[in-house]
Amino acid sequence: MRRGLRTSIIATKSIDTRIEDHTRPFVKIVEVGPRDGLQNESKIIPTVTKAELIHRLANTGLSVVEATSFVSEHLVPQMGDARELMRMIKRNPNVSYPVLAPNIRGVKAAKSAGANEIAIFTGASDAFVKRNINMTIDRSIEIYTSVIQMAKQDGMRVRGYVSCIAGCPYSGKVDPSIVADVAERLLNIGCYEISLGDTIGIGRPHEILAVIQAVSQRIPLEKLAIHCHDTYGQALANIYASLEAGIRIVDSSVAGLGGCPFARGATGNVATEDVVYMLEGNGFRTGVDLDKLVDVGHWISSELGRSNESRAARALMAKRDA
Ligand SMILES: CC(C)(COP(=O)([O-])OP(=O)([O-])OC[C@H]1O[C@@H](n2cnc3c(N)ncnc32)[C@H](O)[C@@H]1OP(=O)([O-])[O-])[C@@H](O)C(=O)NCCC(=O)NCCSC(=O)C[C@@](C)(O)CC(=O)[O-]
C-alpha cells in the first residue's frame, strides 16, 4: 500500500511535558534502556538494580519498557538473569514489558517467566544477522514464523526489529528495498509493529527518509517505529525527519545507554530525555513526565558509574542546581 509521507510538524506552544492536551498527536515511546541500554555493559549489573530501573521507568508515564532478552548467556552475559529479572518486576498494568526472544527456546522461556510480549530481531544485512543470531535473514524468517505461532498460541504479542537499515558494520551500504522486504516479511508472519533500527547510527535524515519511503510503500506508517543509535550524532535529526514522514513510534534509551555487542563501534541509543524534550516542545505529547525521567537517568548513570549521555537531562539538572 502506498502511503504519502507527511511533511509538517506542529508548531510548539509549550515545553511543559505535563500538559494534558489531547489535540496534540501522541507519540509512543518504546523505552529500550533496560535491554538495549544495558546489554553491552561489561560489568554485570545486579538484577535488583535492573528491576529498580524498570520500576522507575514504568513510573514516568512510559507505556512500553523493554525489559530483557532470552538469548545465549555466553554471548550476552548481561542478559543472563532474564528469568530472575522477570520474576522480580512488579508489573504496572498500564505498561508493557517486551523481551527479546530469538528462537523457540527463547519464546518458551519468556512465556514461563510471565512475559506477555516478545520482540524478534533480524536485519537488512546477512553479514550482520549472521554475527548477531548466527543465521541468514531467510533462515531467521523461517524460525520466527514458528516463534510467532507459538507466542500467539500463548497469548503473547510480537514486535519485530529490522537492524542495519542505513548501513551494516560488516557489509556497508544497505539498499532501502531490502529493508522494505524484510520489514514486510516480519509483518506478514504476524508482527504487530516493526522497528527500523539504525544499529550503527550512520544514517542521515535523507537516508532515513529514503528507507521510510521504501518501507511505507509496503507497510502502513502507523505500524512502523524508528530506532536510532546516536553514534554519528544524527539520532534526533533522524527522528525529527521520521516524525515529518508520519512515524509516531520512537525507540529510545534513558540516559542514552546502549550499544549492540554484535555491531562494531555502535554506541548508545538516542536518549529518551532528549526525545521527550524535543517532542513535547514540538507539539506532540508522549505521556512521559520529563522531570521524573531525568531523575531516573541521573540515578542509573550514577549506579553504572557512567556519564549521562542525555544533553537535555544534563541541561535540566544544571538548571535545577542553579
Ligand atoms: C540466537 C542464538 C541463540 C543462536 O545461536 P546458535 O549458536 O546458532 O544456536 P545454538 O542453538 O547452538 O545455541 C548456542 C548457545 O546458546 C544457548 N541458547 C540458544 N538459545 C537460547 C535462548 N533462547 N536462551 C538462552 N540460551 C540459548 C544454547 O544452549 C547454546 O549454549 P551453549 O551450548 O553454548 O552453552 C545466539 O546467536 C544468540 O543468543 N545471539 C544473541 C543475539 C543478541 O542478543 N543480540 C543483541 C540484541 S539485537 C540488537 O541489539 C539490535 C536491536 C534489536 O536493538 C535493534 C538495532 O539496534 O538495530
Short mmCIF file of C-alpha atoms and ligand atoms in Angstrom, two decimals:
data_model
loop_
_atom_site.label_atom_id
_atom_site.label_comp_id
_atom_site.label_asym_id
_atom_site.label_seq_id
_atom_site.Cartn_x
_atom_site.Cartn_y
_atom_site.Cartn_z
CA MET A 1 0.00 0.00 0.00
CA ARG A 2 1.40 3.40 -0.99
CA ARG A 3 1.22 5.93 1.80
CA GLY A 4 2.13 9.56 1.27
CA LEU A 5 4.77 10.95 3.59
CA ARG A 6 3.53 13.80 5.71
CA THR A 7 5.56 16.95 5.75
CA SER A 8 4.63 19.20 8.62
CA ILE A 9 5.45 19.29 12.30
CA ILE A 10 3.01 21.00 14.59
CA ALA A 11 4.25 24.31 15.93
CA THR A 12 5.44 24.46 19.50
CA LYS A 13 3.40 26.12 22.23
CA SER A 14 4.80 24.82 25.46
CA ILE A 15 7.57 22.55 26.66
CA ASP A 16 5.74 21.57 29.83
CA THR A 17 5.53 17.80 29.44
CA ARG A 18 2.71 17.51 31.97
CA ILE A 19 0.18 19.48 29.97
CA GLU A 20 -2.68 17.15 29.02
CA ASP A 21 -3.71 18.47 25.64
CA HIS A 22 -5.32 15.72 23.63
CA THR A 23 -5.33 17.78 20.46
CA ARG A 24 -1.59 17.19 20.23
CA PRO A 25 -0.69 13.99 18.37
CA PHE A 26 0.56 11.20 20.60
CA VAL A 27 3.97 9.65 20.02
CA LYS A 28 4.54 6.29 21.69
CA ILE A 29 7.97 5.92 23.19
CA VAL A 30 9.40 2.42 23.46
CA GLU A 31 11.97 2.58 26.24
CA VAL A 32 14.74 0.11 25.46
CA GLY A 33 17.19 1.11 28.20
CA PRO A 34 16.97 -1.97 30.42
CA ARG A 35 17.63 -4.23 27.39
CA ASP A 36 19.46 -2.41 24.58
CA GLY A 37 20.88 0.04 27.06
CA LEU A 38 22.39 -2.49 29.41
CA GLN A 39 23.19 -5.49 27.18
CA ASN A 40 26.61 -4.16 26.27
CA GLU A 41 27.73 -3.25 29.80
CA SER A 42 30.80 -5.32 30.59
CA LYS A 43 30.38 -5.34 34.37
CA ILE A 44 27.44 -7.50 35.42
CA ILE A 45 24.76 -5.29 36.95
CA PRO A 46 22.86 -6.73 39.93
CA THR A 47 19.41 -7.99 38.93
CA VAL A 48 17.87 -5.92 41.70
CA THR A 49 19.30 -2.75 40.08
CA LYS A 50 17.83 -3.72 36.72
CA ALA A 51 14.44 -4.34 38.35
CA GLU A 52 14.65 -0.99 40.10
CA LEU A 53 15.45 0.71 36.77
CA ILE A 54 12.40 -0.91 35.17
CA HIS A 55 10.16 0.11 38.10
CA ARG A 56 11.38 3.70 37.99
CA LEU A 57 10.92 3.91 34.21
CA ALA A 58 7.42 2.46 34.43
CA ASN A 59 6.62 5.19 36.93
CA THR A 60 7.39 8.03 34.49
CA GLY A 61 4.36 7.50 32.25
CA LEU A 62 6.13 5.33 29.66
CA SER A 63 3.80 2.67 28.26
CA VAL A 64 6.48 0.28 26.98
CA VAL A 65 9.66 -0.70 28.82
CA GLU A 66 11.63 -3.42 27.04
CA ALA A 67 12.89 -5.50 29.93
CA THR A 68 15.49 -8.07 28.90
CA SER A 69 16.48 -10.80 26.42
CA PHE A 70 16.18 -14.57 26.43
CA VAL A 71 19.36 -15.16 24.42
CA SER A 72 22.61 -17.06 24.85
CA GLU A 73 24.14 -16.24 28.20
CA HIS A 74 27.60 -16.89 26.78
CA LEU A 75 27.14 -14.34 24.01
CA VAL A 76 25.31 -11.70 26.03
CA PRO A 77 26.21 -12.33 29.70
CA GLN A 78 24.48 -9.18 30.90
CA MET A 79 21.08 -10.65 29.94
CA GLY A 80 21.81 -13.95 31.70
CA ASP A 81 19.45 -13.14 34.57
CA ALA A 82 16.37 -12.69 32.34
CA ARG A 83 14.22 -15.24 34.16
CA GLU A 84 15.09 -13.93 37.62
CA LEU A 85 14.57 -10.33 36.49
CA MET A 86 11.14 -11.03 35.04
CA ARG A 87 10.11 -12.62 38.32
CA MET A 88 11.31 -9.55 40.22
CA ILE A 89 9.36 -7.00 38.20
CA LYS A 90 6.21 -5.70 39.83
CA ARG A 91 4.04 -5.11 36.77
CA ASN A 92 2.26 -1.84 36.22
CA PRO A 93 -0.96 -2.73 34.34
CA ASN A 94 -0.54 0.30 32.07
CA VAL A 95 2.91 -0.78 30.94
CA SER A 96 4.04 -3.49 28.55
CA TYR A 97 7.37 -5.24 29.20
CA PRO A 98 8.53 -6.93 25.97
CA VAL A 99 11.53 -9.25 25.97
CA LEU A 100 13.75 -10.37 23.10
CA ALA A 101 13.41 -13.98 22.00
CA PRO A 102 15.47 -15.26 19.04
CA ASN A 103 14.14 -18.83 18.86
CA ILE A 104 11.65 -21.37 20.22
CA ARG A 105 13.71 -21.84 23.35
CA GLY A 106 13.55 -18.09 23.94
CA VAL A 107 9.80 -17.85 23.48
CA LYS A 108 9.22 -20.79 25.84
CA ALA A 109 11.47 -19.23 28.46
CA ALA A 110 9.78 -15.85 28.03
CA LYS A 111 6.37 -17.41 28.48
CA SER A 112 7.34 -19.33 31.58
CA ALA A 113 8.84 -16.15 33.04
CA GLY A 114 5.48 -14.42 32.61
CA ALA A 115 6.20 -12.22 29.57
CA ASN A 116 3.15 -11.07 27.65
CA GLU A 117 5.07 -9.69 24.71
CA ILE A 118 8.21 -10.71 22.85
CA ALA A 119 10.37 -8.98 20.27
CA ILE A 120 12.07 -10.84 17.44
CA PHE A 121 15.05 -9.38 15.65
CA THR A 122 16.63 -9.77 12.27
CA GLY A 123 18.23 -7.29 9.89
CA ALA A 124 18.66 -5.98 6.38
CA SER A 125 22.16 -7.42 6.01
CA ASP A 126 23.04 -11.10 6.08
CA ALA A 127 26.53 -10.26 7.35
CA PHE A 128 25.12 -8.61 10.48
CA VAL A 129 22.35 -11.14 11.05
CA LYS A 130 24.90 -13.95 10.86
CA ARG A 131 27.02 -12.32 13.56
CA ASN A 132 24.06 -11.38 15.69
CA ILE A 133 21.96 -14.55 15.65
CA ASN A 134 24.10 -16.96 13.62
CA MET A 135 21.75 -17.37 10.69
CA THR A 136 20.78 -15.79 7.39
CA ILE A 137 17.89 -13.38 7.03
CA ASP A 138 15.89 -16.08 5.23
CA ARG A 139 16.53 -18.61 7.98
CA SER A 140 15.57 -16.06 10.65
CA ILE A 141 12.21 -15.53 8.95
CA GLU A 142 11.65 -19.30 8.89
CA ILE A 143 12.48 -19.63 12.57
CA TYR A 144 10.45 -16.58 13.53
CA THR A 145 7.42 -17.97 11.71
CA SER A 146 7.35 -20.82 14.27
CA VAL A 147 8.31 -18.48 17.13
CA ILE A 148 5.36 -16.20 16.35
CA GLN A 149 2.94 -19.11 16.05
CA MET A 150 3.97 -20.33 19.46
CA ALA A 151 3.91 -16.85 21.01
CA LYS A 152 0.42 -16.18 19.69
CA GLN A 153 -0.89 -19.53 20.90
CA ASP A 154 0.36 -18.48 24.29
CA GLY A 155 -1.35 -15.09 24.02
CA MET A 156 1.81 -13.03 23.54
CA ARG A 157 2.13 -10.13 21.13
CA VAL A 158 5.19 -9.95 18.89
CA ARG A 159 7.15 -6.90 17.84
CA GLY A 160 9.77 -7.13 15.08
CA TYR A 161 13.11 -5.39 14.61
CA VAL A 162 14.98 -4.82 11.36
CA SER A 163 18.58 -3.84 12.11
CA CYS A 164 21.10 -2.05 9.89
CA ILE A 165 18.51 -0.06 7.95
CA ALA A 166 21.03 2.61 6.96
CA GLY A 167 24.24 0.62 6.80
CA CYS A 168 25.93 -2.54 8.06
CA PRO A 169 29.18 -2.59 10.04
CA TYR A 170 30.34 -5.62 8.03
CA SER A 171 28.96 -5.19 4.51
CA GLY A 172 28.48 -1.43 4.19
CA LYS A 173 25.66 0.16 2.25
CA VAL A 174 22.16 -1.25 2.62
CA ASP A 175 19.53 -0.86 -0.07
CA PRO A 176 16.22 0.52 1.29
CA SER A 177 14.34 -2.04 -0.80
CA ILE A 178 15.92 -4.83 1.28
CA VAL A 179 14.77 -3.11 4.47
CA ALA A 180 11.26 -2.88 2.99
CA ASP A 181 11.33 -6.52 2.01
CA VAL A 182 12.45 -7.77 5.44
CA ALA A 183 10.00 -5.48 7.24
CA GLU A 184 7.13 -6.72 5.11
CA ARG A 185 8.07 -10.34 5.75
CA LEU A 186 8.06 -9.69 9.51
CA LEU A 187 4.65 -8.07 9.25
CA ASN A 188 3.31 -10.93 7.13
CA ILE A 189 4.37 -13.57 9.64
CA GLY A 190 2.50 -11.74 12.39
CA CYS A 191 4.44 -8.86 13.98
CA TYR A 192 2.09 -6.11 15.08
CA GLU A 193 4.76 -3.41 14.80
CA ILE A 194 8.13 -3.14 13.04
CA SER A 195 11.00 -1.16 14.49
CA LEU A 196 13.50 0.13 11.94
CA GLY A 197 16.94 0.14 13.56
CA ASP A 198 19.86 2.30 12.53
CA THR A 199 22.05 -0.01 14.58
CA ILE A 200 25.30 1.84 13.97
CA GLY A 201 23.78 5.32 13.88
CA ILE A 202 25.26 6.01 10.49
CA GLY A 203 22.20 7.28 8.62
CA ARG A 204 21.43 10.92 7.91
CA PRO A 205 17.92 12.35 7.53
CA HIS A 206 17.68 11.95 3.75
CA GLU A 207 18.87 8.36 4.03
CA ILE A 208 16.39 7.54 6.80
CA LEU A 209 13.64 9.20 4.76
CA ALA A 210 14.55 7.05 1.76
CA VAL A 211 14.17 3.97 3.97
CA ILE A 212 10.82 5.12 5.35
CA GLN A 213 9.64 5.95 1.85
CA ALA A 214 10.51 2.45 0.66
CA VAL A 215 9.05 0.68 3.69
CA SER A 216 5.87 2.75 3.81
CA GLN A 217 5.00 1.61 0.30
CA ARG A 218 4.59 -1.87 1.76
CA ILE A 219 3.61 -1.28 5.41
CA PRO A 220 1.22 1.26 6.96
CA LEU A 221 3.19 4.04 8.64
CA GLU A 222 1.31 3.54 11.90
CA LYS A 223 2.94 0.12 12.28
CA LEU A 224 6.47 1.49 11.99
CA ALA A 225 8.82 2.61 14.74
CA ILE A 226 12.19 4.32 14.39
CA HIS A 227 15.14 3.08 16.48
CA CYS A 228 18.16 5.35 16.29
CA HIS A 229 21.60 4.98 17.80
CA ASP A 230 23.47 8.25 18.15
CA THR A 231 26.92 7.14 17.04
CA TYR A 232 27.32 9.93 14.49
CA GLY A 233 25.17 12.47 16.36
CA GLN A 234 22.33 12.11 13.85
CA ALA A 235 19.69 10.48 16.01
CA LEU A 236 17.48 13.46 16.88
CA ALA A 237 17.66 14.82 13.34
CA ASN A 238 16.68 11.40 12.02
CA ILE A 239 13.80 11.11 14.47
CA TYR A 240 12.56 14.57 13.53
CA ALA A 241 12.66 13.60 9.86
CA SER A 242 10.79 10.38 10.69
CA LEU A 243 8.11 12.36 12.50
CA GLU A 244 7.73 14.58 9.47
CA ALA A 245 7.28 11.44 7.42
CA GLY A 246 4.44 10.37 9.71
CA ILE A 247 6.15 7.93 12.12
CA ARG A 248 4.58 8.06 15.58
CA ILE A 249 6.58 5.42 17.49
CA VAL A 250 10.11 6.12 18.70
CA ASP A 251 12.52 3.75 20.48
CA SER A 252 14.97 5.34 22.89
CA SER A 253 17.05 4.61 25.94
CA VAL A 254 17.19 6.54 29.21
CA ALA A 255 20.45 8.50 29.61
CA GLY A 256 21.44 7.35 26.12
CA LEU A 257 22.61 3.99 27.41
CA GLY A 258 23.36 1.28 24.96
CA GLY A 259 25.07 -0.38 22.06
CA CYS A 260 24.85 -3.69 20.28
CA PRO A 261 27.57 -6.25 21.16
CA PHE A 262 27.46 -7.52 17.56
CA ALA A 263 27.79 -4.17 15.79
CA ARG A 264 31.35 -2.94 15.86
CA GLY A 265 31.56 0.67 17.02
CA ALA A 266 27.87 1.01 17.84
CA THR A 267 27.27 3.42 20.71
CA GLY A 268 24.22 4.29 22.74
CA ASN A 269 20.67 4.78 21.66
CA VAL A 270 19.22 8.23 21.44
CA ALA A 271 18.44 9.40 24.99
CA THR A 272 14.77 9.20 25.96
CA GLU A 273 15.05 12.52 27.82
CA ASP A 274 16.22 14.25 24.62
CA VAL A 275 13.40 12.69 22.60
CA VAL A 276 10.74 13.68 25.15
CA TYR A 277 12.14 17.21 25.38
CA MET A 278 12.07 17.57 21.59
CA LEU A 279 8.63 16.03 21.10
CA GLU A 280 6.87 17.91 23.87
CA GLY A 281 8.33 21.16 22.60
CA ASN A 282 7.21 20.46 19.04
CA GLY A 283 3.50 19.95 19.52
CA PHE A 284 3.45 16.24 20.34
CA ARG A 285 2.52 14.53 23.57
CA THR A 286 4.27 11.49 24.98
CA GLY A 287 2.58 10.95 28.34
CA VAL A 288 6.04 10.94 29.93
CA ASP A 289 6.95 13.12 32.89
CA LEU A 290 10.31 14.59 31.85
CA ASP A 291 11.32 15.58 35.39
CA LYS A 292 10.84 12.04 36.66
CA LEU A 293 12.68 10.66 33.64
CA VAL A 294 15.64 12.96 34.27
CA ASP A 295 15.79 11.60 37.82
CA VAL A 296 15.84 8.03 36.54
CA GLY A 297 18.60 8.81 34.04
CA HIS A 298 20.66 10.51 36.72
CA TRP A 299 20.17 7.59 39.09
CA ILE A 300 21.10 4.83 36.63
CA SER A 301 24.10 6.78 35.33
CA SER A 302 25.49 7.02 38.84
CA GLU A 303 24.69 3.35 39.54
CA LEU A 304 26.71 2.41 36.44
CA GLY A 305 29.41 4.99 37.08
CA ARG A 306 28.78 6.47 33.63
CA SER A 307 28.24 9.98 32.40
CA ASN A 308 24.67 10.79 31.47
CA GLU A 309 24.57 10.97 27.66
CA SER A 310 21.33 12.95 27.58
CA ARG A 311 22.05 16.58 26.74
CA ALA A 312 18.57 17.65 27.82
CA ALA A 313 18.95 15.85 31.15
CA ARG A 314 22.33 17.47 31.79
CA ALA A 315 20.92 20.91 31.00
CA LEU A 316 17.85 20.39 33.17
CA MET A 317 19.94 19.08 36.04
CA ALA A 318 22.23 22.10 35.79
CA LYS A 319 19.18 24.38 35.89
CA ARG A 320 17.91 22.61 39.00
CA ASP A 321 21.27 23.12 40.69
CA ALA A 322 21.48 26.80 39.73
C1 LIG B 1 20.29 -16.68 18.52
C2 LIG B 1 21.35 -17.54 19.15
C3 LIG B 1 20.83 -18.27 20.36
C4 LIG B 1 21.76 -18.57 18.09
O1 LIG B 1 22.98 -19.20 18.47
P1 LIG B 1 23.44 -20.58 17.82
O2 LIG B 1 24.85 -20.84 18.22
O3 LIG B 1 23.15 -20.57 16.37
O4 LIG B 1 22.42 -21.56 18.44
P2 LIG B 1 22.52 -22.77 19.43
O5 LIG B 1 21.16 -23.36 19.48
O6 LIG B 1 23.68 -23.67 19.02
O7 LIG B 1 22.87 -22.11 20.86
C5 LIG B 1 24.10 -21.56 21.21
C6 LIG B 1 24.15 -21.43 22.72
O8 LIG B 1 23.12 -20.57 23.16
C7 LIG B 1 22.19 -21.26 24.00
N1 LIG B 1 20.87 -20.77 23.64
C8 LIG B 1 20.23 -20.91 22.47
N2 LIG B 1 19.07 -20.28 22.50
C9 LIG B 1 18.96 -19.71 23.73
C10 LIG B 1 17.98 -18.93 24.35
N3 LIG B 1 16.88 -18.57 23.73
N4 LIG B 1 18.20 -18.53 25.61
C11 LIG B 1 19.33 -18.86 26.27
N5 LIG B 1 20.30 -19.62 25.71
C12 LIG B 1 20.11 -20.02 24.45
C13 LIG B 1 22.41 -22.72 23.69
O9 LIG B 1 22.03 -23.53 24.78
C14 LIG B 1 23.88 -22.76 23.43
O10 LIG B 1 24.55 -22.69 24.68
P3 LIG B 1 26.00 -23.37 24.91
O11 LIG B 1 25.88 -24.75 24.35
O12 LIG B 1 26.96 -22.50 24.14
O13 LIG B 1 26.20 -23.34 26.37
C15 LIG B 1 22.60 -16.69 19.54
O14 LIG B 1 23.23 -16.24 18.37
C16 LIG B 1 22.28 -15.54 20.42
O15 LIG B 1 21.77 -15.70 21.52
N6 LIG B 1 22.63 -14.32 19.99
C17 LIG B 1 22.46 -13.11 20.82
C18 LIG B 1 21.78 -12.07 19.99
C19 LIG B 1 21.58 -10.78 20.79
O16 LIG B 1 21.09 -10.80 21.89
N7 LIG B 1 21.95 -9.64 20.16
C20 LIG B 1 21.75 -8.35 20.75
C21 LIG B 1 20.33 -7.89 20.60
S1 LIG B 1 19.88 -7.37 18.95
C22 LIG B 1 20.20 -5.68 18.96
O17 LIG B 1 20.75 -5.18 19.90
C23 LIG B 1 19.67 -4.83 17.83
C24 LIG B 1 18.36 -4.13 18.17
C25 LIG B 1 17.24 -5.13 18.42
O18 LIG B 1 18.49 -3.36 19.36
C26 LIG B 1 17.93 -3.20 17.03
C27 LIG B 1 19.03 -2.32 16.45
O19 LIG B 1 19.66 -1.55 17.17
O20 LIG B 1 19.24 -2.43 15.24
#
